Amino acid sequence: MRTRQPQVSVKLIKAVRRVRGVSARHSGAGATIDLTPYLGEHGSITVQRSLDGLVGGFSVVLVDRMVRETGDTLHSVIEPRDMVEIRFSADPTRQLPLVMRGIVDGIDRERRVAGDRVSQSVTVSGYDLGAIFGLLRIDYRWLIATGSAAPLAGRVPFTEFQIPGREMAPGEWMSEIVDKVVRPYFESTELSRWLRNVRVLASPLGSGVVSPLSYQSFEGTFEALLMKYADRPWNELFLRETETTTDLIFRVAPYRDLYSGQYILPGAVDPGTVSVSTANIESLKVSRGAHRVANWYWVDAPGVTAQTFADKAMVSTLNAAPDSLWIGGGNGLTPYDNARMDLYGINPMNAATNQSQTLNPTHYGSNSALETAAGDVLAFLEERRRQLIAMNRDNVALEQGSAIVLGDETLMPGKYLDVTDNGVVTDSFYIRSVMHNLVPNTSFKTTVLIDRGDGLIRRGAQTASPYLLDARNGVYG
């Protein structure tokens, strides 16, 4: 029987060199401190990432012992905005793979007395490099108070960064923000000597554009700005790190059709698949429900100047082509089994896009040109709506849930998880969130939140009894 020997490495990279408030010897500690020996018997590492935002998180529990270089405890050495590098593997055969580069946000110290024993621990928590997009913010009150926003108001933040004031493809627009806002920030801080190259890998859906008239008055973090114009759920935007780069991945959502197995949206590419045997699954919980059924769809384009005439054109479409909106029956339409209105009622699904074929109708001088622009916007919204239908019409048959498996660092959000039994795939899920929890010399488990499972359809196609197949032994034999 093959045994697993998970290995881990945690390093602290000093970025904050505090002098006031602490002894000078603390500020002069080495640039890098190996925290691995401080994990001890009761230490642990937790790392979490999700497709729902750019920011992942980590938590490392350490034994609070003396740091030889400073003569004081870990709690006195680690500062918010220091950095950590976390590596681990379930069964390494080469260099430990990078799991997360993180920025320290908080340091907690706990002292416990049990009988005649005293134990002290330090918990270091923080976020991955996606946190930088949350640190950078547009705040008009601050801009006005400092005088830099008057009198141009909303135009100032983007013109000051030399971001072109023209319609751009969303991938190009995100690259401009990374190149002219995010990267210069990194280069102006201690992060620059440790950060790997930040780049945008863009392959979004369709030919939409982002207009300066749409985002010019935006206020908030750059994470919120990028997530808003990523046009989810048609696209995905998330962070993934390699040894040499920090990649902002902007791509078409790689959802597969429940029955054909083909990618639903044009331009979607294979995101990669990780196979896990049922013998390595500690628990698998999935569910289906009528609450996920949708059979009435609408796509808005809020915040764009095209919305005024797009609304009028969309309303006329309701009377001219209702079949493009209703998929579950009614008005003489053919019922769609997984969204029948006689079974599930009328269930609306509303979505919004912040892109379009054109977002600035003032570029069109004549009424005829304006009508053409309105038709372009309508066609764009109509295509988005049809794609929304294709992604959600089978929701009642798609499974979602969670699984706890033997630790596997290759499991990542944005990949598919294939559950196998004797080499045969019994379920396939899309991974939305991953949390790794490693306790050295004790356990390594990975919890995944999963969606779009096709187990129901696969079970129906099996020739042997699915129930008897499910009764086999699991992770504990």
XYZ file of C-alpha atoms in Angstrom:
477
model
C 0.000 0.000 0.000
C 1.395 3.367 -0.997
C 1.629 5.930 1.799
C 1.450 9.676 1.403
C 4.017 11.994 2.930
C 2.793 15.581 2.564
C 5.505 18.193 2.809
C 5.198 21.908 3.429
C 7.240 25.091 3.366
C 6.211 28.492 4.731
C 8.503 31.509 4.422
C 8.093 35.042 5.723
C 9.450 37.838 3.542
C 9.909 41.023 5.516
C 8.449 44.065 3.787
C 7.750 46.268 6.828
C 10.768 47.489 8.757
C 9.266 49.129 11.797
C 11.561 51.195 13.994
C 9.332 53.337 16.192
C 7.411 51.397 18.792
C 9.716 48.372 18.847
C 13.338 47.622 19.388
C 15.549 48.416 16.411
C 16.786 44.814 16.425
C 13.316 43.715 15.290
C 13.308 45.994 12.287
C 16.677 44.700 11.174
C 15.731 41.038 11.028
C 16.679 39.017 7.973
C 14.802 39.606 4.748
C 13.469 36.035 4.787
C 12.517 33.847 7.762
C 11.665 30.173 7.386
C 8.479 29.619 9.392
C 8.259 25.898 8.692
C 9.990 24.822 11.942
C 7.459 26.897 13.910
C 4.522 24.765 12.742
C 5.373 22.274 15.474
C 2.918 19.556 16.497
C -0.211 21.686 16.562
C 0.368 24.071 13.680
C -1.792 24.165 10.567
C -2.103 25.842 7.185
C -5.360 26.807 5.499
C -5.505 28.270 1.993
C -8.706 29.259 0.184
C -9.527 30.533 -3.302
C -12.780 31.051 -5.206
C -14.119 32.151 -8.580
C -16.405 34.635 -6.825
C -13.687 37.251 -6.352
C -10.086 38.114 -7.058
C -8.964 37.739 -3.450
C -7.963 34.440 -1.857
C -6.995 33.957 1.769
C -4.684 32.043 4.069
C -4.246 31.271 7.754
C -1.135 29.773 9.345
C -1.061 28.640 12.987
C 2.447 28.567 14.482
C 4.055 27.817 17.814
C 5.114 31.135 19.337
C 8.758 30.427 20.012
C 11.746 32.715 20.082
C 13.193 33.882 16.787
C 16.938 33.472 17.116
C 17.779 36.496 14.993
C 15.779 38.885 17.207
C 15.631 37.274 20.623
C 11.869 37.799 20.738
C 8.731 35.891 19.731
C 7.222 35.481 16.293
C 4.414 37.777 17.320
C 6.874 40.665 17.576
C 8.581 39.928 14.283
C 5.640 39.562 11.872
C 3.949 42.755 10.682
C 0.834 43.455 8.608
C 1.892 43.836 4.961
C 4.782 41.433 5.355
C 4.586 38.644 2.828
C 4.462 34.872 3.005
C 5.190 32.159 0.479
C 3.288 28.917 1.002
C 4.241 25.669 -0.694
C 3.022 22.152 -0.086
C 2.313 18.891 -1.821
C 0.525 15.689 -0.906
C 3.342 13.516 -2.215
C 6.155 15.608 -3.700
C 8.549 14.128 -6.193
C 10.350 17.376 -7.007
C 10.450 20.981 -5.765
C 7.409 21.840 -3.672
C 4.840 23.621 -5.882
C 3.837 27.179 -5.130
C 0.351 27.315 -3.600
C 0.071 30.984 -2.623
C 2.012 34.197 -2.280
C 0.252 36.122 0.434
C 0.190 39.482 2.181
C -0.134 39.441 5.966
C -3.225 41.222 7.247
C -3.453 40.155 10.882
C -1.389 38.523 13.641
C -3.130 36.939 16.637
C -1.373 35.607 19.712
C -2.984 33.145 22.129
C -1.680 31.914 25.499
C -3.257 28.911 27.179
C -2.657 27.356 30.570
C -3.685 23.732 31.107
C -2.568 22.301 34.436
C 1.126 22.937 34.689
C 1.583 23.448 30.976
C 1.637 26.777 29.165
C 1.265 26.937 25.380
C 1.509 29.957 23.126
C 0.504 30.145 19.479
C 0.487 32.765 16.756
C -2.039 32.827 13.923
C -0.944 34.694 10.827
C -3.752 35.467 8.392
C -4.028 37.421 5.204
C -4.786 37.416 1.508
C -3.155 36.536 -1.770
C -1.924 39.156 -4.215
C -5.481 39.783 -5.365
C -5.721 41.932 -2.237
C -3.763 44.619 -4.076
C -6.790 45.171 -6.317
C -8.785 45.768 -3.141
C -6.239 48.148 -1.646
C -6.292 50.395 -4.702
C -9.402 52.533 -4.629
C -11.105 55.465 -6.324
C -12.632 57.729 -3.684
C -13.949 61.058 -4.939
C -14.134 62.624 -1.502
C -10.418 62.031 -1.081
C -9.698 63.276 -4.597
C -11.723 66.438 -4.035
C -10.194 67.004 -0.590
C -6.696 66.828 -2.047
C -7.662 69.096 -4.922
C -6.770 66.656 -7.672
C -10.335 66.017 -8.774
C -11.491 69.567 -9.413
C -12.857 70.567 -11.782
C -12.846 67.425 -13.947
C -14.609 65.258 -11.332
C -15.023 61.687 -12.563
C -12.572 61.933 -15.457
C -9.546 62.555 -13.287
C -8.688 59.079 -11.924
C -8.417 57.530 -15.370
C -6.833 60.450 -17.192
C -4.230 60.734 -14.429
C -3.309 57.110 -15.083
C -3.110 57.817 -18.844
C -5.770 55.212 -19.613
C -7.075 56.035 -23.114
C -10.508 57.647 -23.120
C -11.927 55.486 -25.894
C -13.949 52.347 -26.280
C -11.747 49.297 -25.816
C -12.075 45.551 -25.839
C -12.400 44.487 -22.178
C -9.161 42.492 -22.245
C -7.243 45.493 -23.551
C -8.899 47.725 -20.962
C -7.911 45.391 -18.109
C -4.340 45.259 -19.398
C -4.241 49.073 -19.363
C -5.336 49.104 -15.710
C -2.794 46.465 -14.698
C 0.037 48.149 -16.615
C -0.705 51.720 -15.539
C -2.231 51.349 -12.079
C -1.443 48.003 -10.459
C 2.114 47.388 -11.644
C 3.356 50.935 -10.824
C 1.942 50.499 -7.322
C 3.890 47.277 -6.878
C 7.059 48.866 -8.174
C 6.772 51.711 -5.671
C 6.701 49.391 -2.650
C 8.779 46.658 -1.029
C 6.652 44.210 -3.003
C 8.675 44.937 -6.122
C 11.642 42.806 -5.048
C 9.448 39.789 -4.451
C 6.481 40.064 -6.792
C 6.507 38.076 -9.994
C 5.436 39.559 -13.311
C 1.747 40.557 -13.279
C 0.032 39.922 -16.586
C -3.477 39.692 -18.024
C -4.423 36.549 -19.956
C -7.571 37.638 -21.764
C -9.880 35.600 -23.978
C -13.378 36.882 -23.091
C -16.644 36.173 -24.851
C -17.617 37.927 -28.065
C -16.813 41.382 -29.365
C -18.093 43.597 -26.560
C -16.434 46.868 -25.660
C -15.954 48.903 -22.487
C -16.700 52.608 -22.784
C -15.173 55.413 -20.676
C -18.655 56.950 -20.444
C -19.713 53.839 -18.529
C -16.904 53.557 -15.960
C -15.967 57.241 -15.704
C -18.002 57.870 -12.560
C -17.107 54.579 -10.877
C -16.191 54.771 -7.207
C -14.784 51.879 -5.199
C -11.949 49.359 -5.333
C -10.238 48.263 -8.501
C -11.292 44.712 -7.707
C -14.937 45.800 -7.863
C -14.239 47.760 -11.046
C -12.689 44.811 -12.869
C -15.296 42.327 -11.645
C -18.082 44.645 -12.801
C -16.799 44.892 -16.370
C -15.743 41.257 -16.621
C -19.342 40.564 -17.640
C -20.037 37.582 -15.482
C -21.670 35.019 -15.681
C -20.632 34.843 -19.342
C -16.975 35.332 -18.419
C -14.742 34.520 -15.469
C -12.086 36.659 -13.808
C -9.719 35.191 -11.248
C -6.107 35.134 -10.114
C -3.715 32.220 -10.578
C -0.019 32.147 -9.675
C 2.941 30.369 -11.226
C 6.615 30.286 -10.273
C 7.357 33.212 -12.581
C 4.070 35.109 -13.010
C 0.934 36.328 -11.299
C -1.816 35.873 -13.874
C -5.143 37.683 -14.023
C -7.160 35.213 -16.074
C -10.107 36.679 -17.987
C -11.877 34.033 -20.055
C -15.128 32.632 -21.341
C -16.946 30.543 -18.720
C -16.098 26.939 -19.744
C -19.489 25.428 -18.934
C -20.456 22.210 -20.692
C -23.883 21.227 -21.958
C -25.463 18.609 -19.711
C -26.351 16.222 -22.510
C -23.841 16.765 -25.314
C -20.823 17.536 -23.140
C -19.848 20.333 -25.557
C -18.873 23.799 -24.351
C -21.892 26.082 -24.384
C -20.280 29.420 -25.155
C -18.166 30.166 -28.234
C -14.507 30.627 -27.442
C -14.530 28.471 -24.304
C -11.441 26.307 -23.922
C -10.640 23.252 -21.826
C -9.812 24.526 -18.318
C -8.212 21.261 -17.237
C -9.533 18.322 -15.227
C -8.393 16.684 -11.988
C -9.486 13.088 -11.428
C -10.134 11.815 -7.900
C -10.937 8.202 -7.101
C -13.919 7.430 -4.875
C -11.414 5.712 -2.587
C -9.909 9.154 -1.861
C -13.197 10.908 -1.128
C -14.083 11.318 2.514
C -17.476 12.878 1.812
C -19.484 14.007 -1.203
C -22.710 15.943 -0.738
C -24.726 17.094 -3.737
C -28.215 18.458 -4.230
C -30.715 19.452 -6.887
C -33.797 21.590 -6.482
C -36.667 23.389 -8.150
C -35.447 26.672 -6.650
C -32.742 26.756 -9.337
C -35.161 26.509 -12.261
C -35.359 29.518 -14.569
C -37.616 29.837 -17.606
C -37.987 33.580 -18.123
C -34.827 35.511 -18.994
C -33.924 39.164 -19.221
C -30.570 40.921 -19.767
C -30.146 44.581 -18.820
C -27.380 46.997 -19.748
C -27.302 49.338 -16.744
C -25.030 52.330 -16.550
C -24.477 52.709 -20.275
C -25.803 55.496 -22.441
C -27.176 52.955 -24.873
C -29.679 51.789 -22.271
C -32.321 54.368 -23.190
C -32.930 53.128 -26.697
C -32.016 49.534 -25.841
C -34.917 49.369 -23.370
C -37.385 50.490 -26.026
C -36.113 47.980 -28.547
C -36.100 45.166 -25.976
C -39.700 45.826 -24.973
C -40.800 45.608 -28.593
C -39.031 42.264 -28.793
C -41.319 40.857 -26.112
C -44.250 41.083 -28.488
C -42.374 40.257 -31.676
C -40.402 37.195 -30.567
C -41.506 35.827 -27.191
C -40.006 32.439 -28.035
C -36.575 33.953 -27.503
C -37.464 34.606 -23.864
C -39.680 31.750 -22.718
C -38.332 28.222 -22.840
C -40.654 26.336 -20.529
C -44.044 26.543 -22.220
C -46.864 29.061 -22.312
C -48.211 31.181 -25.172
C -48.365 28.067 -27.350
C -44.630 27.327 -27.036
C -43.183 23.824 -26.857
C -42.365 23.002 -23.209
C -38.752 22.348 -22.294
C -38.757 19.419 -19.886
C -36.228 20.782 -17.408
C -38.012 24.148 -17.115
C -41.711 23.389 -17.608
C -43.910 26.214 -16.417
C -46.746 23.842 -15.580
C -44.419 22.125 -13.097
C -42.187 24.915 -11.817
C -44.197 28.073 -12.426
C -42.769 31.252 -13.940
C -39.248 31.759 -12.623
C -37.370 34.823 -13.883
C -33.615 35.125 -14.207
C -32.236 38.623 -14.613
C -28.659 39.375 -15.571
C -26.765 42.514 -16.499
C -23.987 43.286 -18.919
C -21.715 46.289 -18.732
C -20.465 45.730 -22.251
C -22.066 46.104 -25.657
C -21.262 46.484 -29.325
C -21.216 50.217 -28.718
C -21.852 52.094 -25.505
C -21.722 55.635 -26.851
C -24.571 56.463 -29.268
C -23.488 60.121 -29.360
C -20.841 58.977 -31.842
C -23.673 58.630 -34.363
C -24.738 61.894 -35.957
C -28.008 61.049 -37.727
C -31.204 59.369 -36.607
C -30.638 56.509 -39.045
C -27.159 55.943 -37.653
C -28.588 56.032 -34.145
C -31.181 53.410 -35.096
C -28.381 51.272 -36.476
C -26.539 51.613 -33.187
C -29.709 50.648 -31.317
C -30.026 47.565 -33.492
C -26.424 46.615 -32.755
C -26.982 46.928 -29.018
C -30.201 44.937 -29.214
C -28.487 42.147 -31.149
C -25.724 42.067 -28.561
C -28.173 41.839 -25.654
C -30.254 39.247 -27.471
C -27.185 37.057 -27.974
C -26.241 37.436 -24.309
C -29.768 36.365 -23.347
C -29.720 33.288 -25.553
C -26.407 32.300 -24.007
C -27.846 32.834 -20.531
C -30.676 30.464 -21.438
C -28.258 27.831 -22.717
C -26.230 27.988 -19.495
C -29.228 27.690 -17.159
C -32.046 25.773 -18.856
C -30.975 22.465 -17.262
C -30.416 23.759 -13.736
C -32.950 21.375 -12.197
C -30.894 18.379 -13.358
C -27.472 19.825 -12.528
C -26.017 18.945 -9.125
C -24.169 21.268 -6.794
C -22.596 20.699 -3.412
C -19.278 20.022 -1.727
C -16.683 17.313 -1.354
C -13.900 16.592 1.127
C -11.068 14.621 -0.420
C -7.585 13.543 0.534
C -5.435 16.629 0.106
C -4.555 17.456 -3.470
C -2.842 20.755 -4.247
C -3.673 20.392 -7.961
C -7.366 21.028 -7.227
C -8.062 24.654 -8.152
C -11.113 26.826 -8.835
C -11.899 26.931 -12.522
C -11.061 23.298 -13.214
C -13.275 20.256 -13.596
C -13.320 17.487 -11.006
C -13.931 13.981 -12.316
C -14.938 11.389 -9.724
C -13.773 7.949 -10.841
C -14.597 4.429 -9.715
C -12.269 1.713 -11.018
C -11.131 4.152 -13.688
C -14.668 4.978 -14.857
C -15.954 8.565 -14.476
C -19.149 8.507 -12.402
C -19.540 12.271 -11.851
C -18.056 15.402 -13.318
C -18.271 18.755 -11.526
C -17.044 22.292 -12.076
C -14.950 23.572 -9.158
C -15.982 26.986 -7.855
C -14.031 27.163 -4.594
C -11.177 25.265 -2.982
C -9.914 25.185 0.608
C -6.792 23.240 1.509
C -6.183 22.411 5.175
C -2.886 20.819 6.145
C -1.798 19.771 9.633
C 1.811 18.598 9.395
C 2.348 14.933 10.231
C -1.383 14.531 10.873
C -3.703 15.250 7.940
C -4.091 17.001 4.618
C -7.616 17.514 3.317
C -9.087 19.546 0.485
C -12.654 20.847 0.514
C -14.161 21.853 -2.817
C -17.433 23.598 -3.620
C -18.727 22.107 -6.852
C -21.412 22.942 -9.395
C -22.895 21.759 -12.696
C -22.569 18.091 -11.763
C -23.786 15.567 -14.333
C -24.108 12.580 -12.004
C -27.874 12.275 -12.505
C -27.480 11.841 -16.263
C -24.514 9.480 -15.913
C -26.398 7.295 -13.428
C -29.321 7.004 -15.796
C -26.999 5.757 -18.529
C -25.380 3.013 -16.425
C -26.190 -0.596 -17.242
C -25.323 -1.860 -13.743
C -27.203 -0.784 -10.626
C -25.960 2.690 -9.609
C -27.022 1.965 -6.027
C -24.852 -1.144 -5.751
C -21.907 0.721 -7.263
C -22.314 3.450 -4.622
C -22.057 0.872 -1.824
C -18.340 0.283 -2.317
C -15.763 1.196 0.318
C -14.492 4.751 0.519
C -11.485 6.580 1.826
C -11.210 4.594 5.059
C -11.590 1.192 3.373
